[in-house]
Short mmCIF file of C-alpha atoms in Angstrom, two decimals:
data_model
loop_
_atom_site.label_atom_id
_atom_site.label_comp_id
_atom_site.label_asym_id
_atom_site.label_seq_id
_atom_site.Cartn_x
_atom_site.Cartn_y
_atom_site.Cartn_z
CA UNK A 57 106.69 91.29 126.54
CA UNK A 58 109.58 93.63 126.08
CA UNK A 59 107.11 96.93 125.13
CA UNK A 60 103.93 95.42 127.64
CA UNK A 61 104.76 99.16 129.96
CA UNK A 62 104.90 101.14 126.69
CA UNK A 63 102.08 103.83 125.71
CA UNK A 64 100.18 103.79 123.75
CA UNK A 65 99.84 100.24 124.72
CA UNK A 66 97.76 99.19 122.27
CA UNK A 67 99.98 99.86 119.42
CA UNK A 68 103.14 98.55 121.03
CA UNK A 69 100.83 95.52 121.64
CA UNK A 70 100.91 95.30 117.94
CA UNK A 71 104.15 96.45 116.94
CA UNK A 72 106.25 93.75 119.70
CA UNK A 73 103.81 91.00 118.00
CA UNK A 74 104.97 92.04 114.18
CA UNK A 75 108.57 92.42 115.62
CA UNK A 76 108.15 88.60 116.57
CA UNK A 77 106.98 87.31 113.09
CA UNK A 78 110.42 87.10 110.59
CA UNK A 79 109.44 89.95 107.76
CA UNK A 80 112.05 90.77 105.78
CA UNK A 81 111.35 91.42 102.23
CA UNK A 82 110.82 88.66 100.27
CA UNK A 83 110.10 86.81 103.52
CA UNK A 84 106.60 87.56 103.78
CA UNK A 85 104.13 84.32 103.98
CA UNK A 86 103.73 84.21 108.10
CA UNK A 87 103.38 87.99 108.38
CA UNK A 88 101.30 88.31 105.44
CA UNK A 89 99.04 85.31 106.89
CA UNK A 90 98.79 87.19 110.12
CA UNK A 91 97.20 89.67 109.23
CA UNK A 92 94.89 87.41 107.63
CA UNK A 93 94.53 85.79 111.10
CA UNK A 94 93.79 89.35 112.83
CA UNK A 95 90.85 90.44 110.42
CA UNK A 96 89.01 86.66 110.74
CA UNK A 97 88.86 86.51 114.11
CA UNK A 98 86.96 90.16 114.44
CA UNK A 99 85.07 89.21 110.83
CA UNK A 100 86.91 92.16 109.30
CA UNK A 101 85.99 92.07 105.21
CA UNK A 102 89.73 91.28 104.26
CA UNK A 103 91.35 90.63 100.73
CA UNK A 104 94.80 88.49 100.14
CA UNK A 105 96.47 88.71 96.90
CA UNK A 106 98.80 86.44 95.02
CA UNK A 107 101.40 89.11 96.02
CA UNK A 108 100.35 88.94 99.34
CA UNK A 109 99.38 92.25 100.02
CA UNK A 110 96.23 92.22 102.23
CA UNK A 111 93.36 95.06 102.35
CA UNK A 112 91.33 95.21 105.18
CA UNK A 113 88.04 97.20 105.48
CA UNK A 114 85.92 98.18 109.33
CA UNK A 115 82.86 99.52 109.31
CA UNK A 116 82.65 103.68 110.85
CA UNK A 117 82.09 103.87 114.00
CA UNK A 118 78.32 105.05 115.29
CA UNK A 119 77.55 108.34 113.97
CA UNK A 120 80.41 108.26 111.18
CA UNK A 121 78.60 106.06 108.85
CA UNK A 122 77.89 109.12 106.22
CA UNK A 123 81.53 110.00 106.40
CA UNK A 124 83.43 108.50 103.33
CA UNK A 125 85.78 106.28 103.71
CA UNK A 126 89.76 106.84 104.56
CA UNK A 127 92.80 104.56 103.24
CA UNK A 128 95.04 104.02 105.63
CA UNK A 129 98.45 102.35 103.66
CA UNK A 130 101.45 101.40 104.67
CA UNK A 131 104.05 98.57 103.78
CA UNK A 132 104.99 94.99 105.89
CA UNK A 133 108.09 94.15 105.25
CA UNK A 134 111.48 95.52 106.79
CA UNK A 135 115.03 95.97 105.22
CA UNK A 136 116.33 93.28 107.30
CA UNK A 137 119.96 93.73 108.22
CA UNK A 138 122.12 92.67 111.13
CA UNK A 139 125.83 92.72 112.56
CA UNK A 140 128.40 90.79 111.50
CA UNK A 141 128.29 89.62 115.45
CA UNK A 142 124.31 88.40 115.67
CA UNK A 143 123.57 84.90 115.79
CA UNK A 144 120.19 85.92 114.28
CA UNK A 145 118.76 83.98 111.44
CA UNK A 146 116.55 86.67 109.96
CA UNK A 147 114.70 84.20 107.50
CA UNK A 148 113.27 82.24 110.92
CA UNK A 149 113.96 84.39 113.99
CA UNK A 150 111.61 87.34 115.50
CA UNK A 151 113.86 90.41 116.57
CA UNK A 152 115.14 91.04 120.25
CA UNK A 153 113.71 94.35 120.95
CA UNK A 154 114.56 96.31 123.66
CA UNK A 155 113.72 99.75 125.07
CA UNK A 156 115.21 102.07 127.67
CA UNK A 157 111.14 104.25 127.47
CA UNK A 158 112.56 106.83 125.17
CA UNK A 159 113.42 104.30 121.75
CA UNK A 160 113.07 101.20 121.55
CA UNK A 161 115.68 98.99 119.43
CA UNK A 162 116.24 95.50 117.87
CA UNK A 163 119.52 94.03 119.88
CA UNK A 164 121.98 93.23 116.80
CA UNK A 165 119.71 93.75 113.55
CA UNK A 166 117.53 96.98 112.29
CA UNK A 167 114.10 96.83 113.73
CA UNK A 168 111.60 97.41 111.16
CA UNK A 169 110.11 100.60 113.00
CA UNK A 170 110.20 100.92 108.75
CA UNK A 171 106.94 100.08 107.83
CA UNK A 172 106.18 97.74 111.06
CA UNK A 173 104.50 100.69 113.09
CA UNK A 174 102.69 101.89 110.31
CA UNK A 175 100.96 97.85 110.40
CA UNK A 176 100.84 98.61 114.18
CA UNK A 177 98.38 101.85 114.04
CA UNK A 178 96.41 100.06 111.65
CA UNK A 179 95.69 97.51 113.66
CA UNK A 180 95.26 99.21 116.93
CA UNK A 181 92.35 101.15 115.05
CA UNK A 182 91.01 98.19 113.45
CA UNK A 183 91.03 96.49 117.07
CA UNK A 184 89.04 99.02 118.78
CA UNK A 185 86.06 99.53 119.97
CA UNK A 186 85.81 102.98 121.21
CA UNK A 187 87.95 105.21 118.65
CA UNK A 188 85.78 107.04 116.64
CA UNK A 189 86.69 106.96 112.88
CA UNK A 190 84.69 107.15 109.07
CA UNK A 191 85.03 103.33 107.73
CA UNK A 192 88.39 102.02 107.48
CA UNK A 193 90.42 100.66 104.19
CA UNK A 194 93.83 99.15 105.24
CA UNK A 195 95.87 98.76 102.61
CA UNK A 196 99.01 96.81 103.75
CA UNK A 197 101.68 95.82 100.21
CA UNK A 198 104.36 93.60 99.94
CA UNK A 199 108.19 94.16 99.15
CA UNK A 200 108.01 98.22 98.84
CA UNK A 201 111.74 97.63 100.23
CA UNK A 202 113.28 96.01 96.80
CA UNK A 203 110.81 97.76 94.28
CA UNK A 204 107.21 97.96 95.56
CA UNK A 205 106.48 95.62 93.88
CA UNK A 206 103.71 94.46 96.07
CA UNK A 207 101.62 98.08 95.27
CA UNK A 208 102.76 97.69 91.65
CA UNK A 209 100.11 94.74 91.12
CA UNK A 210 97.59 95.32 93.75
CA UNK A 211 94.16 95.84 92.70
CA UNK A 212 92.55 98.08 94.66
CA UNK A 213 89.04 98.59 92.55
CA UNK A 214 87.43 97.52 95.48
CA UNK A 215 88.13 100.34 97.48
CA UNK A 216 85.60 103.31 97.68
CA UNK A 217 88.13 105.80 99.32
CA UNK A 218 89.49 108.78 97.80
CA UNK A 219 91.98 110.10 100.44
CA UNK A 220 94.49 108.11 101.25
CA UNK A 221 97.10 108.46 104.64
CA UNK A 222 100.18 106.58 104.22
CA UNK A 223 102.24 105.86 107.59
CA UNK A 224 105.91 106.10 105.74
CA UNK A 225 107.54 108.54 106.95
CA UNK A 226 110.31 108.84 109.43
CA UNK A 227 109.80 112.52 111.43
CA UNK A 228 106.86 113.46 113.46
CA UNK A 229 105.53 117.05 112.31
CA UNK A 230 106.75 116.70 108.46
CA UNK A 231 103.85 116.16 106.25
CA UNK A 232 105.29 114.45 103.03
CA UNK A 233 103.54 115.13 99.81
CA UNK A 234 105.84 114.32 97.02
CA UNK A 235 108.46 112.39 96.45
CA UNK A 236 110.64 111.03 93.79
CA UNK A 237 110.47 108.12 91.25
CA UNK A 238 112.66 105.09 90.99
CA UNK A 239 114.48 101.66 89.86
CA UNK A 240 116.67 98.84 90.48
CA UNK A 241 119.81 98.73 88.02
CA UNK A 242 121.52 95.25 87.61
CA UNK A 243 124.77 94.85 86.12
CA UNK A 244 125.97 91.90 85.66
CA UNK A 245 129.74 91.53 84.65
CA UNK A 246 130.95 87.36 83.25
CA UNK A 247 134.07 86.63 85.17
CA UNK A 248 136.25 83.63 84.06
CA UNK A 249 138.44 81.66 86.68
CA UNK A 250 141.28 79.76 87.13
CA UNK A 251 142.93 77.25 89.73
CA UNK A 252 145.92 78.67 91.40
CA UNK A 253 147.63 78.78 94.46
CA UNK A 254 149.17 81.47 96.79
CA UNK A 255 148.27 83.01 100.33
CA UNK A 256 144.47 83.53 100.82
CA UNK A 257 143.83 87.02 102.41
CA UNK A 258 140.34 88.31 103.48
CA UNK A 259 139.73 92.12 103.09
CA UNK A 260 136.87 93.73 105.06
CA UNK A 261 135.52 97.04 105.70
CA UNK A 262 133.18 97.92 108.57
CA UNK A 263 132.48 100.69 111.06
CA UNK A 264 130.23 102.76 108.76
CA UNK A 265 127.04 104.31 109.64
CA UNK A 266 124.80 103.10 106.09
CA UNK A 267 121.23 103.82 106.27
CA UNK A 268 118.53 104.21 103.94
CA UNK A 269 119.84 105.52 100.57
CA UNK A 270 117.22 108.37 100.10
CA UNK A 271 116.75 109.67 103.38
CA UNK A 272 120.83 109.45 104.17
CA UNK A 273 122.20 110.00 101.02
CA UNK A 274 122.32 113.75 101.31
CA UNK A 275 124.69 112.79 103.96
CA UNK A 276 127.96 111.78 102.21
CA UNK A 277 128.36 108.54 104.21
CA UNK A 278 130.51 105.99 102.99
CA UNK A 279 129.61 103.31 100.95
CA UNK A 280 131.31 99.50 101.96
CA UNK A 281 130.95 98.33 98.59
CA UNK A 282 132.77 101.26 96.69
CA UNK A 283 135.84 101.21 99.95
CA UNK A 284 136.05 98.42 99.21
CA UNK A 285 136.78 98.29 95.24
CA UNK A 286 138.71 101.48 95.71
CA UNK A 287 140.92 100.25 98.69
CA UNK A 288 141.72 96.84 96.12
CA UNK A 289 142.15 98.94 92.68
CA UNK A 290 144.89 100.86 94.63
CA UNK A 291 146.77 97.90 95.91
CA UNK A 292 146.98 96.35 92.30
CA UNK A 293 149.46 99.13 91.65
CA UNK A 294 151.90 97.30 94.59
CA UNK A 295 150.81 93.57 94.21
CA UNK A 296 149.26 91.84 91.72
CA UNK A 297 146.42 89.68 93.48
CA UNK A 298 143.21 87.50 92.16
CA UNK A 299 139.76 87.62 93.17
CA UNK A 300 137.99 84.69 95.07
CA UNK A 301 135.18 86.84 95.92
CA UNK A 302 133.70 90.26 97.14
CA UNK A 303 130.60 91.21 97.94
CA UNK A 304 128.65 93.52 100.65
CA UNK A 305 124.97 94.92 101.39
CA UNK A 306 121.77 93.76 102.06
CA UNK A 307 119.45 95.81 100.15
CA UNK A 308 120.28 98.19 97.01
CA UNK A 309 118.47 100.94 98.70
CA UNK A 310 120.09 100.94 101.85
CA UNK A 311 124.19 102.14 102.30
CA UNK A 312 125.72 99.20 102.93
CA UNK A 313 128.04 99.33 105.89
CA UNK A 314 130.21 96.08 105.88
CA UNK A 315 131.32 94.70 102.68
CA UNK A 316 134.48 92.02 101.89
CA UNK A 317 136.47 90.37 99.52
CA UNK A 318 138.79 87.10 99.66
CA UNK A 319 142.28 87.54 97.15
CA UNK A 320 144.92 85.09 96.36
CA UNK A 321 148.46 86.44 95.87
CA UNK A 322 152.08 85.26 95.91
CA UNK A 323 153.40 85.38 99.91
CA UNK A 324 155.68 87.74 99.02
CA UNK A 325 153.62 90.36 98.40
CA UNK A 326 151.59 90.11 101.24
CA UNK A 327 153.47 92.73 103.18
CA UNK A 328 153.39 94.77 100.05
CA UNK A 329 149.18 94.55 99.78
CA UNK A 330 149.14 95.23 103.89
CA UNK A 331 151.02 98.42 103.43
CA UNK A 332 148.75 99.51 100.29
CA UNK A 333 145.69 98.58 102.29
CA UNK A 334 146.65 100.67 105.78
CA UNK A 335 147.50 103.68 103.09
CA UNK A 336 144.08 103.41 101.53
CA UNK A 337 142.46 103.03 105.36
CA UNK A 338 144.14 106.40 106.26
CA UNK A 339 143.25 108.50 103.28
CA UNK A 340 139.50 107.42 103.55
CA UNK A 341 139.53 108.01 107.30
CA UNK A 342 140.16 111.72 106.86
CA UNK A 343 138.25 112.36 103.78
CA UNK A 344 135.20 110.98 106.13
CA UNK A 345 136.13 111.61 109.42
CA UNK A 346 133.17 113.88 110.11
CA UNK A 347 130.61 111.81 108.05
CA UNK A 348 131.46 108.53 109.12
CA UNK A 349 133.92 108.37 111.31
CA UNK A 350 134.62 104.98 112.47
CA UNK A 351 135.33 103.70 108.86
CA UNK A 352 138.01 100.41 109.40
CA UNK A 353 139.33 98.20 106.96
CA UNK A 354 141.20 94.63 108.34
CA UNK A 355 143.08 92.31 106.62
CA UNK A 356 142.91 88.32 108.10
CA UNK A 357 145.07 85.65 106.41
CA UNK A 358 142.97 82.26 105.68
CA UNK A 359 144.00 78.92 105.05
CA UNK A 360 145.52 78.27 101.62
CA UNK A 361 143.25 75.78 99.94
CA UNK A 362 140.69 78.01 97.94
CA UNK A 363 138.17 78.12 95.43
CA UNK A 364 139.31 78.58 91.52
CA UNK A 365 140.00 82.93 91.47
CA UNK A 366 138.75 85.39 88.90
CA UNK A 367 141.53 85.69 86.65
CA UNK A 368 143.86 88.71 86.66
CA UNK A 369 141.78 90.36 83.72
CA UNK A 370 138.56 90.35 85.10
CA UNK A 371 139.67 90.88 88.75
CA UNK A 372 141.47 94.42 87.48
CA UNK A 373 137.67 94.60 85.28
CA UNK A 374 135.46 94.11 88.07
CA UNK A 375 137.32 96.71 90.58
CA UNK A 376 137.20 99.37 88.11
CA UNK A 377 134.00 98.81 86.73
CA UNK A 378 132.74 99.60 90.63
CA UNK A 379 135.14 102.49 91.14
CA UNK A 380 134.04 104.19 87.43
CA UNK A 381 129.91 103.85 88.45
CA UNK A 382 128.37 107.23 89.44
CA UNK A 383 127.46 106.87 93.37
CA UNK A 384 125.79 109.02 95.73
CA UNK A 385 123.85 112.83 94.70
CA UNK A 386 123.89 113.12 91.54
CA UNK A 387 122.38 116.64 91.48
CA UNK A 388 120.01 119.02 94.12
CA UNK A 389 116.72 120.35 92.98
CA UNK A 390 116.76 123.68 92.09
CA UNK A 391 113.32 124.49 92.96
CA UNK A 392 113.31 122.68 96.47
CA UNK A 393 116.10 124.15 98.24
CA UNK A 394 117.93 121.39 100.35
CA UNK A 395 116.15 118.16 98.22
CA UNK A 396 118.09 115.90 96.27
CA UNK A 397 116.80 115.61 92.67
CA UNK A 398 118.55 112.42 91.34
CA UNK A 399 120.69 110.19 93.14
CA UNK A 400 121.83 106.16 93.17
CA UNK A 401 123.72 103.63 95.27
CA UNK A 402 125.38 100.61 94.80
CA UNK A 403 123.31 98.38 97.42
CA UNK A 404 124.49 94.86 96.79
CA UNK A 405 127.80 93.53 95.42
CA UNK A 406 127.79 89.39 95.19
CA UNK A 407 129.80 87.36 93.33
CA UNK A 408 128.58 83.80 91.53
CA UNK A 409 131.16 81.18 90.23
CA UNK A 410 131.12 82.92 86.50
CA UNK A 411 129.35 86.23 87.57
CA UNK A 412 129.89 89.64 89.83
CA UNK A 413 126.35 91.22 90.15
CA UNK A 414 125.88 95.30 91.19
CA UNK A 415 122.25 95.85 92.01
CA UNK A 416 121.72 99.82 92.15
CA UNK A 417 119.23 101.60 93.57
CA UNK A 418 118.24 105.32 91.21
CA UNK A 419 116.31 107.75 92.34
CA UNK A 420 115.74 110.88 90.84
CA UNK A 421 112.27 113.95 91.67
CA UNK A 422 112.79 114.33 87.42
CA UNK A 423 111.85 111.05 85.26
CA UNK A 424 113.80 112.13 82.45
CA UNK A 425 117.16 112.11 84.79
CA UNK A 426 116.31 109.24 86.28
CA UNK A 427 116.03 107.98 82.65
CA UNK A 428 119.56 109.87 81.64
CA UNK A 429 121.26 107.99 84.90
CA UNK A 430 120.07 104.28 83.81
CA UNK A 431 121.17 104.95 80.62
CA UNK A 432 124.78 106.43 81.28
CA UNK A 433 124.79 102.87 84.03
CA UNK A 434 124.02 100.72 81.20
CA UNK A 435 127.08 102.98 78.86
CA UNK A 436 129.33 102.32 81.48
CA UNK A 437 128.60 98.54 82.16
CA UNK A 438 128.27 97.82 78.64
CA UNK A 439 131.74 99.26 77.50
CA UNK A 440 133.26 96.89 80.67
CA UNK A 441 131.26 93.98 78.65
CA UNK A 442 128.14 93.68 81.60
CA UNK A 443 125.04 93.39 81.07
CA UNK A 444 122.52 95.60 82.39
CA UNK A 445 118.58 94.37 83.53
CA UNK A 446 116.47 97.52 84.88
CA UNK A 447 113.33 96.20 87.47
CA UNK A 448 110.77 97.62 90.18
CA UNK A 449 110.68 101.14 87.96
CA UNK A 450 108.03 103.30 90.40
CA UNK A 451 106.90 106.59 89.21
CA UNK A 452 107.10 110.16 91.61
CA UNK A 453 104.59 111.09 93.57
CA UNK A 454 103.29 114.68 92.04
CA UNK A 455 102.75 117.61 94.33
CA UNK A 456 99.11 118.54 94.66
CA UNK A 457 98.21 121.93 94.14
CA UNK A 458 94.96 121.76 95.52
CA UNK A 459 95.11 118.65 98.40
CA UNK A 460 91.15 118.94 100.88
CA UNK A 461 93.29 116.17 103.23
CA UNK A 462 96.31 117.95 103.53
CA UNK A 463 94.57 120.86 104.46
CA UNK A 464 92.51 119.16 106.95
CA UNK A 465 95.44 117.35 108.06
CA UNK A 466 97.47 120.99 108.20
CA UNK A 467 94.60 122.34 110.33
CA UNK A 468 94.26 119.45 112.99
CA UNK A 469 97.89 119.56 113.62
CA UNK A 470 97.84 123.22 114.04
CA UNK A 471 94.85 122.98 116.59
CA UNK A 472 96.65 120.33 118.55
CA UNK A 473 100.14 122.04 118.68
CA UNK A 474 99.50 125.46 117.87
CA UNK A 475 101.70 125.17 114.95
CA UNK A 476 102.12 124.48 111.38
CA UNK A 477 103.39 120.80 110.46
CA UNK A 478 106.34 121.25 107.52
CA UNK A 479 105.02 120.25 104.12
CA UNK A 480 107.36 118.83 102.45
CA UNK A 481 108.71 116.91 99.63
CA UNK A 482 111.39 114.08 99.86
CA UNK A 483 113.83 111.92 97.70
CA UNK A 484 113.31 108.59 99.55
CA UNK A 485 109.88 106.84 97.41
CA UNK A 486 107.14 106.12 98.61
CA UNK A 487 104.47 104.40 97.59
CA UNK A 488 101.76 107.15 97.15
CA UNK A 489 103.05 107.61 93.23
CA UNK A 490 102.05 103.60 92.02
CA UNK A 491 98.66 104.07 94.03
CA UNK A 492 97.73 107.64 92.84
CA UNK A 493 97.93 106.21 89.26
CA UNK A 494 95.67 103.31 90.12
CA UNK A 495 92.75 105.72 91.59
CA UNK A 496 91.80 108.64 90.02
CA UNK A 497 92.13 111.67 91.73
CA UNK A 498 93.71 109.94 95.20
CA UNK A 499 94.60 112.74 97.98
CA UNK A 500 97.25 111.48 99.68
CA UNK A 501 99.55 112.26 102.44
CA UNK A 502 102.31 111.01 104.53
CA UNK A 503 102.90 110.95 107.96
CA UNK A 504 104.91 109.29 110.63
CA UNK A 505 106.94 108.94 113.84
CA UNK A 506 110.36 109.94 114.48
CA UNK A 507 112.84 107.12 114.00
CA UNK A 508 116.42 107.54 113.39
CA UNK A 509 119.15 104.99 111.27
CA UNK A 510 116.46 103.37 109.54
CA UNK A 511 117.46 99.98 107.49
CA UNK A 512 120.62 99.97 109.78
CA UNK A 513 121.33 98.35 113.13
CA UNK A 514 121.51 101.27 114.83
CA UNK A 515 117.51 101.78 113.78
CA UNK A 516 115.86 103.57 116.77
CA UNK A 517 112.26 104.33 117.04
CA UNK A 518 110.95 106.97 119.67
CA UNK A 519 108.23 106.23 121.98
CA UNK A 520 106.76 110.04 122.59
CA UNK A 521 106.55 110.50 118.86
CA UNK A 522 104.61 107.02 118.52
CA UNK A 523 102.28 108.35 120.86
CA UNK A 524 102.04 111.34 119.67
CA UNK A 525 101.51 110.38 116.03
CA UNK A 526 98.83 107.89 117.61
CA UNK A 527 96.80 110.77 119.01
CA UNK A 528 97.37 112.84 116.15
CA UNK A 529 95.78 110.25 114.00
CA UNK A 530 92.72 109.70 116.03
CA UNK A 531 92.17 113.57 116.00
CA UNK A 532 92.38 113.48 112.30
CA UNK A 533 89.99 110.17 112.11
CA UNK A 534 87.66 112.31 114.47
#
């Protein structure tokens, strides 16, 4: 066991054994079923949904059984991305974690600290036998990664709690309490083909930083997908090339940091597209050389025998449609200084035999901008003869005036540290919004350890702040 000299142990315990069990989103059956496993064999009252969400309920501890009961929520699967170098399969492989005592890591692939140690605390509380706590409702949803989906249909009539804790958040000491609304934006553009032949080129861009496309969108890094498009729309203007395909990203809420593309041309214009290409490179590198500095773009030559290419039309078509979509903040809030109000990113890029698909993640504190921005996406798309599907549409999470658990929450931490935590509001979602509207008059907060780079590779999680979240939380339970 990687974490078995970790503290607190018995949440590493927990967190190493969820690291093990493949639980990417969409990917979901074994972890799902583990939990299962956990609250049978300490006769836990548990409930499994078609979705497979799973709630799981513990009696208070002695002398807490007047105390009404507290939701504890949080999410079980991971936006599960890796290097272009891992020999991972992430449908059927646990992560190789690793840890130095200050973070721990996954070796190759992003770790899942995002929502895995939220499952972890859960089950370290549900596990023991000497914390003292009111009784417990875990509430643990499915696929809050591509659209919470999993909290969209969960039914949670059964639970008597009114103040709800969700374990979401990313920096120890900042108490979330909104946050904004979102959707997934499709766009899918028909693409016709034709056999040809020529000299095969692959085009790939690497080196960025990505990350999660609310927290790290403030941030101006660069986005693989739109290099990409922009880096091929300029060489057009110096050699006229075809499409075999181009695609990039994991997840349409998370920056994607690799993306490529395979195009046919004649052989002599290969030189011509090389030069074009290295031009592109060094105008990107300087407009991000402080954002995201190690920004590359390669070009490989592959064997000649191909697929049938996207014809010249819709090649030209699908590079500009890309380059023309809004990307990145959209606007700031102008009552929360520093806050994004509306923002989107194109996640996922993927090309089918007769089809290139954009799946775009919009997020926006103000419903009717997030409303504006998936209409002017379905404008654009349209006039370049796409069609548009819009899925996974959350609501915001409302600020509270008038919050009993964030005030009890505010005056723990402040007993313990001798401080105030920040209360804040973010642009990432969360999942407090969908549950709010599904119990009436839910108090909810966020809370969480420090991790840094989540849904990227470089996804770090630090082992003082999961300890001291850990004993934070107790205090509160207490």
């Amino acid at each position: 066991m990687a974490f078995e000299n970790l503290q607190p142990k018995e949440v590493f315990h927990f967190f190493e054994e969820i690291c093990n069990i493949p639980h990417g989103s969409g990917n979901l059956q074994k972890i799902s079923d583990y939990l299962v496993r956990f609250a049978m064999e300490r006769n836990l009252e548990f409930i499994q949904d078609g979705e497979l969400n799973v709630i799981i309920k513990a009696p208070a501890s002695p002398g807490y059984e007047d105390r009404e009961p507290v939701i504890l929520q949080g999410h079980m699967d991971m936006v599960a991305v890796k290097e272009d170098s891992s020999d991972i399969n992430m449908l059927t492989d646990g992560l190789r974690v690793k840890t130095d005592g200050e973070f721990v890591w996954a070796d190759g692939t992003s770790l899942g600290g995002d929502d895995g140690i939220a499952v972890a605390y859960c089950l370290a509380l549900l596990d023991s036998k000497d914390i003292p706590h009111p009784p417990l409702e875990v509430v643990i949803t499915t696929n809050e990664e591509t659209g919470m989906f999993g909290a969209t249909a969960i039914d949670l009539s059964s639970l008597a709690g009114k103040k709800l804790i969700n374990i979401d958040n990313e920096e120890e000491g900042a108490f979330i309490v909104s946050c904004a609304g979102g959707a997934r934006v499709y766009s899918k553009l028909p693409v016709k083909r034709e056999a040809l032949s020529g000299k095969r080129l692959k085009v790939s861009v690497s080196g960025l930083l990505g990350g999660h496309s609310g927290e790290m969108i403030i941030k101006g890094r660069g986005n693989a997908n739109i290099i990409l498009a922009r880096t091929l729309l300029e060489a057009l203007d110096s050699a006229d090339f075809y499409l075999e395909t181009i695609g990039g990203g994991v997840a349409d809420n998370a920056i994607p940091n690799i993306s490529s593309a395979i195009v046919l041309l004649d052989p002599s214009k290969v030189d011509a597209f090389k030069a074009s290409v290295s031009k592109s490179l060094e105008a990107i590198k300087g407009e991000l050389e402080v954002k995201d500095p190690d920004v590359n773009i390669e070009v490989s030559e592959l064997e000649d025998a191909g697929s049938p290419v996207i014809d010249k039309e819709d090649t030209k078509k699908a590079l500009s449609l890309i380059c023309v979509m809004p990307d990145g903040v959209q606007a700031m809030s102008s009552s929360i200084e520093g806050l994004v109000e509306t923002s989107l990113n194109l996640g996922i890029l993927k090309t089918a035999e007769d089809m290139v698909t954009f799946e775009q993640s919009v997020r926006s504190s103000v419903e009717s901008s997030k409303d504006f921005l998936i209409r002017k996406l379905k404008t654009i798309s349209g006039s370049y003869g796409a069609k548009v599907e819009v899925s996974g549409s959350y609501p915001g999470w409302k600020y509270r005036q008038h919050s009993e658990l964030r005030d009890h929450m505010v005056s723990v931490y402040k007993d313990m540290y001798g401080v105030e935590p920040r209360v804040l509001a973010i642009h990432a979602g969360l999942e407090c919004g969908i549950l709010s509207e599904k119990i009436e008059g839910l108090d909810c907060i966020s809370i969480g350890p420090d991790m840094q780079d989540i849904h990227s590779t470089k996804e770090k999680l630090s082992v003082k702040s999961v300890s001291n979240v850990w004993d934070y939380l107790k205090a509160v339970l207490k």
